[in-house]
CSV table of C-alpha atoms in Angstrom, one decimal:
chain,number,residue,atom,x,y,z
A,281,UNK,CA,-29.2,-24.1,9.0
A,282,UNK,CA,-32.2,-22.6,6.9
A,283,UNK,CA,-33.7,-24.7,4.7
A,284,UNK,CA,-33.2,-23.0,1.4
A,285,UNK,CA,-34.6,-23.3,-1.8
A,286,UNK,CA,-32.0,-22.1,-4.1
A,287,UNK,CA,-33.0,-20.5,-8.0
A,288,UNK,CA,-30.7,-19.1,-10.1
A,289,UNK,CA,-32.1,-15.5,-11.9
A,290,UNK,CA,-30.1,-13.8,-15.4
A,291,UNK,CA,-32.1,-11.1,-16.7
A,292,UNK,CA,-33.7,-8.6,-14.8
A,293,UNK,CA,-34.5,-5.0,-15.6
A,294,UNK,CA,-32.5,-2.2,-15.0
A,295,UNK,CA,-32.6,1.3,-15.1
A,296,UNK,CA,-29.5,2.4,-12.8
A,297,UNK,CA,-26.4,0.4,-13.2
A,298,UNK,CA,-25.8,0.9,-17.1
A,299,UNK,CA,-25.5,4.8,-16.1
A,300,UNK,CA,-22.6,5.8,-13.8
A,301,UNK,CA,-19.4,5.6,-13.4
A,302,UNK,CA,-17.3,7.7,-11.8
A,303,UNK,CA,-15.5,10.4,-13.5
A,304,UNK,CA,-12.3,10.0,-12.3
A,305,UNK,CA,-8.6,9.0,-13.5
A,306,UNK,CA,-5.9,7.1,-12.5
A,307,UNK,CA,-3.3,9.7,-13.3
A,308,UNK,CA,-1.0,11.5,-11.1
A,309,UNK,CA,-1.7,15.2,-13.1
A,310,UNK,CA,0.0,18.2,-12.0
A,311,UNK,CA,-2.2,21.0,-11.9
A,312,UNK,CA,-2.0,23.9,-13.6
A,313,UNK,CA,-2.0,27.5,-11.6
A,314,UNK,CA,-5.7,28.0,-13.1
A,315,UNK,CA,-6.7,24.6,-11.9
A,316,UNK,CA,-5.4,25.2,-8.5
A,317,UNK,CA,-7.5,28.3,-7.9
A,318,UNK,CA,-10.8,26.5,-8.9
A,319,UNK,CA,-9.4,22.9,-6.8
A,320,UNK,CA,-9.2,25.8,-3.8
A,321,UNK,CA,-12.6,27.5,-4.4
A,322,UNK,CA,-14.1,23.7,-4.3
A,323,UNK,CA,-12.3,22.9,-0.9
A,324,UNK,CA,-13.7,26.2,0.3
A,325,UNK,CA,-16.7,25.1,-0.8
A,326,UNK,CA,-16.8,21.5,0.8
A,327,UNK,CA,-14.3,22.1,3.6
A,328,UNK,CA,-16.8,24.5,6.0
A,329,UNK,CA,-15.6,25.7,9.4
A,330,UNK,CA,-15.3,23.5,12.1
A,331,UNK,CA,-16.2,23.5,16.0
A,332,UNK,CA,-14.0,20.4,16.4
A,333,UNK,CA,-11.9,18.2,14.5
A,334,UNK,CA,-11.1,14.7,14.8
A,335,UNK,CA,-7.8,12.9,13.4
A,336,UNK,CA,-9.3,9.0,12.8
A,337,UNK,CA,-6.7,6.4,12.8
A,338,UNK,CA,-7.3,5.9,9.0
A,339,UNK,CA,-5.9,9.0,8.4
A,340,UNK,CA,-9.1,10.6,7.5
A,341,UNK,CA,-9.9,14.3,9.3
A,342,UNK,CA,-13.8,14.3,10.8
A,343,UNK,CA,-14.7,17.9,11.0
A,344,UNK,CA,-17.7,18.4,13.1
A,345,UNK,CA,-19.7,21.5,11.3
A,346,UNK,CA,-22.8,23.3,12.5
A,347,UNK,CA,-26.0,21.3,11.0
A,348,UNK,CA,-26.6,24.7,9.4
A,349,UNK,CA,-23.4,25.4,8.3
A,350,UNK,CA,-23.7,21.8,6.0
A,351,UNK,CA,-22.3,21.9,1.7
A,352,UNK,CA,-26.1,20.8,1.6
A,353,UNK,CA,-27.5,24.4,1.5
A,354,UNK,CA,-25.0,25.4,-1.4
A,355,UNK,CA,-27.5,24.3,-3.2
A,356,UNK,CA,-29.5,26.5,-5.1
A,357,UNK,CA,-33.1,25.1,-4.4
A,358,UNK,CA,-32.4,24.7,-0.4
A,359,UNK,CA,-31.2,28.8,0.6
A,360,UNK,CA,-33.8,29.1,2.5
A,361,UNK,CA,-34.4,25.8,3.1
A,362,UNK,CA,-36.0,25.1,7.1
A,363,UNK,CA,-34.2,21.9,8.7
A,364,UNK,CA,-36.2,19.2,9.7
A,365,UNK,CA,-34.8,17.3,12.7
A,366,UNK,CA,-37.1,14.0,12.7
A,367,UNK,CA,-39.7,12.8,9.7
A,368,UNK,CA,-43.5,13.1,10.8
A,369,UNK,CA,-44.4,9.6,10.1
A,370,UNK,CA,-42.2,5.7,10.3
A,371,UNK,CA,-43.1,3.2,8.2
A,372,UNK,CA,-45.5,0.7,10.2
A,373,UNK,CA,-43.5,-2.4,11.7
A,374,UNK,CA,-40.4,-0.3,11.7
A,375,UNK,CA,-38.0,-2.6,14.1
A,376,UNK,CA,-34.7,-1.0,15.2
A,377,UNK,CA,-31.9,-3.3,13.7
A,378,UNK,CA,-28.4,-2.0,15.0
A,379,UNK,CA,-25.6,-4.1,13.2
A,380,UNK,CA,-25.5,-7.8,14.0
A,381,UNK,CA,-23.0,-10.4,14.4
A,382,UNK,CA,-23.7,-13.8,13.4
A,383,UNK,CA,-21.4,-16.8,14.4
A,384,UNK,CA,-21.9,-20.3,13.4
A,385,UNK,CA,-25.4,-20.3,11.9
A,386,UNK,CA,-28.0,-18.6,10.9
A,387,UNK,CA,-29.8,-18.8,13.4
A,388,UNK,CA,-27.3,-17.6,16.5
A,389,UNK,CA,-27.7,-13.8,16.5
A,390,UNK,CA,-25.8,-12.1,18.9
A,391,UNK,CA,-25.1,-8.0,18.9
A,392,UNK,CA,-21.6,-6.4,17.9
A,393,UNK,CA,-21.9,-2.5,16.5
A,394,UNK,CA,-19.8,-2.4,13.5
A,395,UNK,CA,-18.5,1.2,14.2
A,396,UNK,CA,-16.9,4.1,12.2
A,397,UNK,CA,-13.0,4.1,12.9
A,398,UNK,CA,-13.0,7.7,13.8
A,399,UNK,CA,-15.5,7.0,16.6
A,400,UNK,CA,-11.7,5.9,18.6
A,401,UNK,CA,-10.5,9.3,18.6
A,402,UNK,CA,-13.7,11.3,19.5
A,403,UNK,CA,-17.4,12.7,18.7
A,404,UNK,CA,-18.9,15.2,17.7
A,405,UNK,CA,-21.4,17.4,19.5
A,406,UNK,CA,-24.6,18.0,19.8
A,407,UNK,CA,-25.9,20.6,17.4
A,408,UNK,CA,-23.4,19.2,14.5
A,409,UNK,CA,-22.8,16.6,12.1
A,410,UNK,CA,-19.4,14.9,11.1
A,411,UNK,CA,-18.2,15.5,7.6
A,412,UNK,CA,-14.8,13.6,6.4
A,413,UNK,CA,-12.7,16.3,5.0
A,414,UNK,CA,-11.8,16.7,1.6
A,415,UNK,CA,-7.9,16.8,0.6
A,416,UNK,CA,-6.5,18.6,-2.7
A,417,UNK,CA,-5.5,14.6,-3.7
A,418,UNK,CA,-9.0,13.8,-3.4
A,419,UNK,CA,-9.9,16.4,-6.1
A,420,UNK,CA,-7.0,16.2,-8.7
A,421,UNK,CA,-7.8,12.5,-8.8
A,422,UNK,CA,-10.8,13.4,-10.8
A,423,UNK,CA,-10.5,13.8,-14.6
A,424,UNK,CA,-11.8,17.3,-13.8
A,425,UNK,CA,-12.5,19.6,-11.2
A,426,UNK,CA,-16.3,20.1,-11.8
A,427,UNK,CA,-16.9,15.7,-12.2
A,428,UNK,CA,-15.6,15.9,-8.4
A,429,UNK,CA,-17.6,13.3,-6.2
A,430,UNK,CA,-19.7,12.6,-9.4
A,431,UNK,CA,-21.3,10.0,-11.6
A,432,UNK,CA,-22.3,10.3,-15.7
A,433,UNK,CA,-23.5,8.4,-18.0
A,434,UNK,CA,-20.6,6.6,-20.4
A,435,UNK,CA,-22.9,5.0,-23.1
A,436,UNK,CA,-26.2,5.1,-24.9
A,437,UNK,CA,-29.2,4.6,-22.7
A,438,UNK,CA,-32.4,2.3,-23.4
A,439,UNK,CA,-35.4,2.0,-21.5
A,440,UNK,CA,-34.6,-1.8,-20.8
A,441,UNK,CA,-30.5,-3.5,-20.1
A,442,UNK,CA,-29.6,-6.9,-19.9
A,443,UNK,CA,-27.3,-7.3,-17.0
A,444,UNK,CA,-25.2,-9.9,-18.5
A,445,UNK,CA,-24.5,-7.6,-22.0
A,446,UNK,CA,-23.6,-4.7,-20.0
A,447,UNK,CA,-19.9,-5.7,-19.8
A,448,UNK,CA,-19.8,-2.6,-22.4
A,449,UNK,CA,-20.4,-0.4,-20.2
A,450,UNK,CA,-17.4,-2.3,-17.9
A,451,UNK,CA,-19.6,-2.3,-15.0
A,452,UNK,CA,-20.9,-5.8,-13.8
A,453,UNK,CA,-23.7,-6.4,-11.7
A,454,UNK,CA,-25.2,-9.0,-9.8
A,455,UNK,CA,-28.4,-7.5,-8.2
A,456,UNK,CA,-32.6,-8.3,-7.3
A,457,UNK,CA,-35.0,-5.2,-8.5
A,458,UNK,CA,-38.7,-5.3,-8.0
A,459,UNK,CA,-41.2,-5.7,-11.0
A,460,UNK,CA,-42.6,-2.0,-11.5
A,461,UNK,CA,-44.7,-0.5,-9.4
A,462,UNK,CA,-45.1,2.3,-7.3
A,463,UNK,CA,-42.9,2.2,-4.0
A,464,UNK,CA,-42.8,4.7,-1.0
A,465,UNK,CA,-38.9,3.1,0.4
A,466,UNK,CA,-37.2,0.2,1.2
A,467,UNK,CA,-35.6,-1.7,4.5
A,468,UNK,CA,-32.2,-4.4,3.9
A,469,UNK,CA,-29.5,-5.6,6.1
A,470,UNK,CA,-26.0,-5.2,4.3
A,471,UNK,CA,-23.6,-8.0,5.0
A,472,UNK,CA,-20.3,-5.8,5.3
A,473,UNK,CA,-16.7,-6.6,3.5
A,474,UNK,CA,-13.4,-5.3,2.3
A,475,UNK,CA,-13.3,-6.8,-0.9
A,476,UNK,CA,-9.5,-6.3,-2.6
A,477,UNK,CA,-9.8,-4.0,-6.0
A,478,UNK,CA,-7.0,-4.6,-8.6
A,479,UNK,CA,-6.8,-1.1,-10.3
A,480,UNK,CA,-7.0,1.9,-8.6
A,481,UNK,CA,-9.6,3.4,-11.1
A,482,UNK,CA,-11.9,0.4,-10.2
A,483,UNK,CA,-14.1,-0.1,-7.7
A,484,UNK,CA,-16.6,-2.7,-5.6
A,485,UNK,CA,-19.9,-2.1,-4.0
A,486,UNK,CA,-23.0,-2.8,-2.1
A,487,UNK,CA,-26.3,-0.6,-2.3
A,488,UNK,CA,-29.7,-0.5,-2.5
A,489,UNK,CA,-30.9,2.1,-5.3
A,490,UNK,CA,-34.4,4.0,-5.5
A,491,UNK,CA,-35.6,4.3,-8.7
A,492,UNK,CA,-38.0,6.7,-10.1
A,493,UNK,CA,-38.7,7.8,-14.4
A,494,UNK,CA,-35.9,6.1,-16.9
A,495,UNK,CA,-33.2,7.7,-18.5
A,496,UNK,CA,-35.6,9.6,-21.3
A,497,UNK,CA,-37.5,11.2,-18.8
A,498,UNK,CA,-34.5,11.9,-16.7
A,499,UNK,CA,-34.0,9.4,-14.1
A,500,UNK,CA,-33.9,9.9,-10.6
A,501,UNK,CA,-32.3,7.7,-8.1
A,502,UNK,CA,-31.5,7.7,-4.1
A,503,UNK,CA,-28.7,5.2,-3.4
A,504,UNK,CA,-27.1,4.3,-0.2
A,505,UNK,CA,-24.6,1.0,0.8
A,506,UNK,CA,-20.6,0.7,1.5
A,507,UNK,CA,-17.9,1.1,-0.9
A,508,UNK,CA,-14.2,0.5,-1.8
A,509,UNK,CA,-13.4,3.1,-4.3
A,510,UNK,CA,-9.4,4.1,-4.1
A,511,UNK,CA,-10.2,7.3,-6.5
A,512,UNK,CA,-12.4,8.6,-4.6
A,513,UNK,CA,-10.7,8.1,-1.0
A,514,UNK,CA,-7.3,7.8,-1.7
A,515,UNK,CA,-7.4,4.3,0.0
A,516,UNK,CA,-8.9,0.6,-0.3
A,517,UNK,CA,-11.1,1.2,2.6
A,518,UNK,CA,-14.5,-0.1,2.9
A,519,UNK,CA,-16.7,3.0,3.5
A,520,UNK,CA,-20.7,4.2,3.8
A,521,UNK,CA,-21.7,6.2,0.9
A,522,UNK,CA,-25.3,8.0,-0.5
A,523,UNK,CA,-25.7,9.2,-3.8
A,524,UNK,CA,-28.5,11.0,-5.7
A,525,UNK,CA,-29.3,12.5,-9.3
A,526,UNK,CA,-32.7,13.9,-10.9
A,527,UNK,CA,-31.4,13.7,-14.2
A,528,UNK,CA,-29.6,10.4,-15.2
A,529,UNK,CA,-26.5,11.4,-14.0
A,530,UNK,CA,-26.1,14.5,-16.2
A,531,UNK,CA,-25.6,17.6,-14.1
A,532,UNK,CA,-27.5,17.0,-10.8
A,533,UNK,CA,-26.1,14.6,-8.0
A,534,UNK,CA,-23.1,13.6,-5.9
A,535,UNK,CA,-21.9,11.3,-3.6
A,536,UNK,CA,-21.7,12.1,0.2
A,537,UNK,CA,-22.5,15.4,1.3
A,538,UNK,CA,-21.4,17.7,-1.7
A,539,UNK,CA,-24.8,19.3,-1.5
A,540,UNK,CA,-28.5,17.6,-1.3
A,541,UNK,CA,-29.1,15.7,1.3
A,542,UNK,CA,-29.3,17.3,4.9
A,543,UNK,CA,-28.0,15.3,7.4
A,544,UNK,CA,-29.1,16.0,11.2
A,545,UNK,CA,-27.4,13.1,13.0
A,546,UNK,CA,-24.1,14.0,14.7
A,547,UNK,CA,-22.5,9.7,15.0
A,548,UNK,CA,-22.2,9.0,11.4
A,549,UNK,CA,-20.0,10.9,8.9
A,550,UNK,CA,-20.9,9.8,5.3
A,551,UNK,CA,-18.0,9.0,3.2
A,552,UNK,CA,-16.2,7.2,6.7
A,553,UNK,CA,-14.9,4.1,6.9
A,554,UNK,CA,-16.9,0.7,8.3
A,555,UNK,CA,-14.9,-0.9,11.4
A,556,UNK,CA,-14.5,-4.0,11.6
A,557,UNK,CA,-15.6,-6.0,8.5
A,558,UNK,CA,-16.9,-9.6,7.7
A,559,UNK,CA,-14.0,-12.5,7.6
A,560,UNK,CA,-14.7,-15.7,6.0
A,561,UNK,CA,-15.7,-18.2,8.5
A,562,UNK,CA,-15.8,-15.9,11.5
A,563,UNK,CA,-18.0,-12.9,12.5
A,564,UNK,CA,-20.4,-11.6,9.8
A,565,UNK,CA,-21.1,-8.0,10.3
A,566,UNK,CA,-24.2,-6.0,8.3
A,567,UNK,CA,-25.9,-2.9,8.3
A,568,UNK,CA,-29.4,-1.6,8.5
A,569,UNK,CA,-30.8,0.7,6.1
A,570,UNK,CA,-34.2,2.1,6.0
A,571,UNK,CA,-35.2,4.5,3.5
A,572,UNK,CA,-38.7,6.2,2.5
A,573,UNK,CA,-40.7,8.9,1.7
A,574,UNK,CA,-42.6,11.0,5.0
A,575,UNK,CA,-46.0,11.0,4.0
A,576,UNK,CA,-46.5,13.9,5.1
A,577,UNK,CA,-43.8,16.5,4.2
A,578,UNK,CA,-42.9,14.2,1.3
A,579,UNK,CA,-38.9,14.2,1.8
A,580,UNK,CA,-36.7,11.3,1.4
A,581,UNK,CA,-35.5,10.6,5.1
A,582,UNK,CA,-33.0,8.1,5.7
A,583,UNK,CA,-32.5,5.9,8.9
A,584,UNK,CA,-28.9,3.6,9.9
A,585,UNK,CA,-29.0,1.4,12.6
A,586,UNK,CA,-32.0,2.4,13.6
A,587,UNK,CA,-30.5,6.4,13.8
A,588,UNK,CA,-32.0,9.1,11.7
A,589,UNK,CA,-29.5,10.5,9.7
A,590,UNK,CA,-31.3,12.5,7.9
A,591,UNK,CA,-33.1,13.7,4.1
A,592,UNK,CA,-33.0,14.0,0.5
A,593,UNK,CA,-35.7,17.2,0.5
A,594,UNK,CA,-38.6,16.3,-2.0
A,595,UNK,CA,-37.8,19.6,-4.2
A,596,UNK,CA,-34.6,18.1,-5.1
A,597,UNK,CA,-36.6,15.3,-7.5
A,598,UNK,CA,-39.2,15.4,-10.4
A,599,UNK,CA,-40.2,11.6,-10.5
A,600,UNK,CA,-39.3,10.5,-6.9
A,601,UNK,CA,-41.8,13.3,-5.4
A,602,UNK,CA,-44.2,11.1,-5.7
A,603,UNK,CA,-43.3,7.9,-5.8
A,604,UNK,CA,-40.5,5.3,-6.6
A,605,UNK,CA,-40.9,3.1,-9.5
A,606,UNK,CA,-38.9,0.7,-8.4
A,607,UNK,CA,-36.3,-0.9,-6.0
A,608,UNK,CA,-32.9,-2.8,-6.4
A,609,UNK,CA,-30.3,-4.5,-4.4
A,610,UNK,CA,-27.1,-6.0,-5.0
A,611,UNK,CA,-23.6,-5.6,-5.6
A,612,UNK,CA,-21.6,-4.0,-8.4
A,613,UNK,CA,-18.1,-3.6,-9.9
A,614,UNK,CA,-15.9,-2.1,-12.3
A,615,UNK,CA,-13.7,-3.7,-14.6
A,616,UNK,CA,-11.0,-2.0,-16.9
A,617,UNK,CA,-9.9,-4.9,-18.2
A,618,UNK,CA,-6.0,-4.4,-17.9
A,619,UNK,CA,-4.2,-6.6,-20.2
A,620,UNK,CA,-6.7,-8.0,-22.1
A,621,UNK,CA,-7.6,-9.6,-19.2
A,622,UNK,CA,-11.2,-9.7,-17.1
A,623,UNK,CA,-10.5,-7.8,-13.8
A,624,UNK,CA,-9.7,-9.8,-10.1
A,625,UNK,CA,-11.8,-7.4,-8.7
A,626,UNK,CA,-13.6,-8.7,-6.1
A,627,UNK,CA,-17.7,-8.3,-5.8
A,628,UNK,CA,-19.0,-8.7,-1.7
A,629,UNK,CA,-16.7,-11.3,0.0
A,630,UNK,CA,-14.7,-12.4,-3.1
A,631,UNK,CA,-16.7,-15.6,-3.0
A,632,UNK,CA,-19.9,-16.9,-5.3
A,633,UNK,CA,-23.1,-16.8,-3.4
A,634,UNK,CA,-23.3,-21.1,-3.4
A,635,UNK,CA,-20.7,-20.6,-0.5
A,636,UNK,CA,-23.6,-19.6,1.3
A,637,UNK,CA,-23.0,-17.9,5.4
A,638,UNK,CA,-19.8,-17.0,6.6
A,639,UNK,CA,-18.2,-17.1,3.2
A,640,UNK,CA,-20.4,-15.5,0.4
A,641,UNK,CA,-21.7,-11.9,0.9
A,642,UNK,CA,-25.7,-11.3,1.8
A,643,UNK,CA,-28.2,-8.9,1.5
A,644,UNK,CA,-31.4,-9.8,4.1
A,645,UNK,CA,-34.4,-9.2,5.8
A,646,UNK,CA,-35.5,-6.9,2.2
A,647,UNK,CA,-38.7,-4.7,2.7
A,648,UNK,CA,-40.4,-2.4,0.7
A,649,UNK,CA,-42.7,0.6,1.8
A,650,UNK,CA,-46.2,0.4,0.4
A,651,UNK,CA,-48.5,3.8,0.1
A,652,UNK,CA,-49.6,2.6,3.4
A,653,UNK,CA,-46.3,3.5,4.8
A,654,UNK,CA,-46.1,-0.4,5.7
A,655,UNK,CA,-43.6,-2.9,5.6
A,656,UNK,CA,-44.1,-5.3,2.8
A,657,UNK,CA,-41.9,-8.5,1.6
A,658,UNK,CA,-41.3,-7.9,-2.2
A,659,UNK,CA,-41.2,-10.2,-4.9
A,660,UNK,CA,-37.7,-10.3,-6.5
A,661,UNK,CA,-36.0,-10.8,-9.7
A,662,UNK,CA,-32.5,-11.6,-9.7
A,663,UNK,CA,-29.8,-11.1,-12.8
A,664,UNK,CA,-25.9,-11.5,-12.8
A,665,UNK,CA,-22.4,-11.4,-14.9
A,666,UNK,CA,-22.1,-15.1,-16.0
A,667,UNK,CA,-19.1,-17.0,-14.5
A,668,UNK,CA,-17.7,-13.8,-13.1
A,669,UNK,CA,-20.1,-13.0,-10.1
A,670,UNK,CA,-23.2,-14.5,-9.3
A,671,UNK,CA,-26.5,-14.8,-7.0
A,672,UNK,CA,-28.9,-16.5,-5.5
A,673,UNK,CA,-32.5,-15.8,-3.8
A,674,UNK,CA,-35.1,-17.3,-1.6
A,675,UNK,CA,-37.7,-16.3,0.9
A,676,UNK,CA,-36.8,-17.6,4.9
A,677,UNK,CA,-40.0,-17.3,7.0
A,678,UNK,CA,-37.7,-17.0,10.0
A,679,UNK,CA,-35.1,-13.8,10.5
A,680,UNK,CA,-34.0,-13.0,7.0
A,681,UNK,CA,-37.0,-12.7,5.5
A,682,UNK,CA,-36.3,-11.9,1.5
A,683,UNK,CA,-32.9,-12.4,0.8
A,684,UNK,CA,-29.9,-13.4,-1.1
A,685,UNK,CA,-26.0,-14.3,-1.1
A,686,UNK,CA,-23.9,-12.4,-4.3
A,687,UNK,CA,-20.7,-12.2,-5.4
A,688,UNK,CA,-17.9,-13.8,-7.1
A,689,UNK,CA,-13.7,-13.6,-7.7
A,690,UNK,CA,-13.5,-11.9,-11.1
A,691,UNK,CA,-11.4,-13.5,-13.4
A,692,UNK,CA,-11.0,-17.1,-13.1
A,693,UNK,CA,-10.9,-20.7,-15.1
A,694,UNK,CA,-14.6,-19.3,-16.6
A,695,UNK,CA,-14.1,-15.9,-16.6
A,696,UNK,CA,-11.1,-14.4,-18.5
């Protein structure tokens, strides 16, 4: 075993996680005839014509849609926008970290690629990307056809949010950020679950957010991790997701591949579902994600597994074209508090982070890109929901480098 050092953290600044939540409701709304036209015009709009499809055992339908032919370039500043297939720099001491599967300890590493269910049934080819596509369900589960696939922000902003007042907000948090700074991307190894979700308008996370300006001067933020979010798939799978805004959630933004990012690699469809997971005592499966900023052409370019999948164009941003201000990493839920009573929403495994390997969920191996476009091992500051969900962080001079376990069971004995 590592020898750990183990420190508990319970304020820590935040300028992300007070913001979003997802604009969506738990009602089963008929549609009225108006309604329908614009839910159609939407689907058009998403939906674009595919050279193949692929049924994935999940249900979902992968349409495989020439890179050109991607929702990205609905977007108003990207018409005549000319793709980029690869960045035109790495960040220095880049390693390629495909998915790992750790059994016993932490030290005995062996490979297992976590893959995308849909993989089963096909792939796409060359010269197109694979986009899950969207159902009318998907989009009258919204409160509202235009919030579709998007965040805003539910209360009053400040510049600085105590993570364990937030429960106003009803999202709880237990994450690590970086002091500020400026930052040019970050590197971490996702442990990967399928945490249960009580209510259907909750949900259960793992990201790393990018973080440039605050909320007063419009914030901007590149997120990327898994999910389980039942109102926005239509199920309790655990799936990748990306997310951006360049205005604190107001207008700009969307989860997936509504429009924004450009996405070049043709394995991975955003929005799929992770296969298999982590189990509690057996196989412990994580991603790798590497985001940063090319220093020369100045987009956001984003790497899984060691694949390129592709960018978050620079024009998109006013504060993140040139530089983050900070970094975070954790988990987050949502709790509605049905009944009076604090949510059994689960955050990461289910279990608090003093469970440690095989039973409490991790984030390792965290990096940050310098304006050297190197590698660094940040300094971290941790802050969590008391009693609910926790977390705990400590540097390993071995293979996790900067790292910590997070989570917790929701409602229990101390937390009602």
């Amino acid at each position: 075993m590592v020898d750990v050092k183990l420190s508990f953290g319970f304020v820590v600044v935040l300028y992300v996680f007070t913001a979003a939540r997802l604009c969506y409701t738990d009602n089963n709304r008929s549609p009225s005839s108006h309604e329908n036209v614009e839910v159609q015009k939407l689907l058009n709009n998403l939906n674009k014509p595919a050279v193949k499809s692929i049924k994935s055992p999940d249900g979902d339908i992968i349409d495989c849609v020439k890179i050109s032919h991607q929702p990205a370039f609905d977007h108003p500043l990207l018409k005549n926008h000319t793709i980029k297939m690869r960045p035109s720099y790495h960040p220095n001491r880049i390693n390629v970290d495909g998915i790992k599967a750790m059994n016993g300890s932490t030290h005995g590493h062996a490979s297992s690629l976590v893959t995308q269910l849909w993989h089963l049934n096909g792939k796409c080819p060359e010269g197109t990307i694979p986009i899950r596509r969207t159902k009318k369900e998907d989009v009258l589960r919204a409160s509202s056809v235009s919030s579709y696939g998007k965040k805003t922000s539910s209360i009053a902003k400040s510049s600085f949010v105590d993570v364990e007042l937030d429960v106003r907000s009803r999202h709880e948090y237990a994450v690590a950020s970086t002091s500020k700074g400026q930052f040019y991307g970050t590197k971490a190894s996702l442990n990967v679950w399928n945490p249960y979700v009580q209510e259907s308008n909750e949900f259960s996370l793992a990201q790393t957010w990018v973080v440039g300006g605050t909320y007063d001067t419009g914030l901007n933020t590149i997120e990327a991790g898994w999910q389980v979010c039942q109102v926005l798939y239509g199920d309790t799978n655990t799936r990748f997701f990306i997310y951006w805004t360049s205005d604190a959630y107001q207008k700009t933004g969307c989860y997936n591949l509504c429009s924004g990012f450009i996405q070049t690699n043709n394995k991975y469809a955003i929005g799929g579902s992770l296969s298999p997971t982590s189990q509690t005592d057996g196989t412990q499966y994580e991603f790798t994600i590497l985001i940063w900023k090319d220093p020369r052409g100045g987009d956001w370019w984003m790497q899984l597994n060691g694949e390129l999948i592709g960018y978050w164009p620079s024009v998109l941003f006013t504060h993140l074209r040139r530089s983050a201000s900070e970094i975070q990493w954790g988990g987050e839920i949502v709790n509605r508090g049905t009944h009076g009573q604090h949510t059994t929403t689960q955050m990461g495994s289910g279990r608090f982070s003093g469970e440690w390997f095989g039973k409490a969920s991790y984030i390792r191996k965290i990096e940050t890109v310098d304006a050297h476009n190197t590698l660094r091992t940040p300094d971290i500051y941790t802050g969590h929901q008391q009693n609910c969900y926790d977390i705990l962080s400590d540097l390993d001079n071995g293979g996790w480098g900067r790292y910590f376990f997070f989570g917790g069971p929701g409602r229990n004995k101390d937390c009602q």
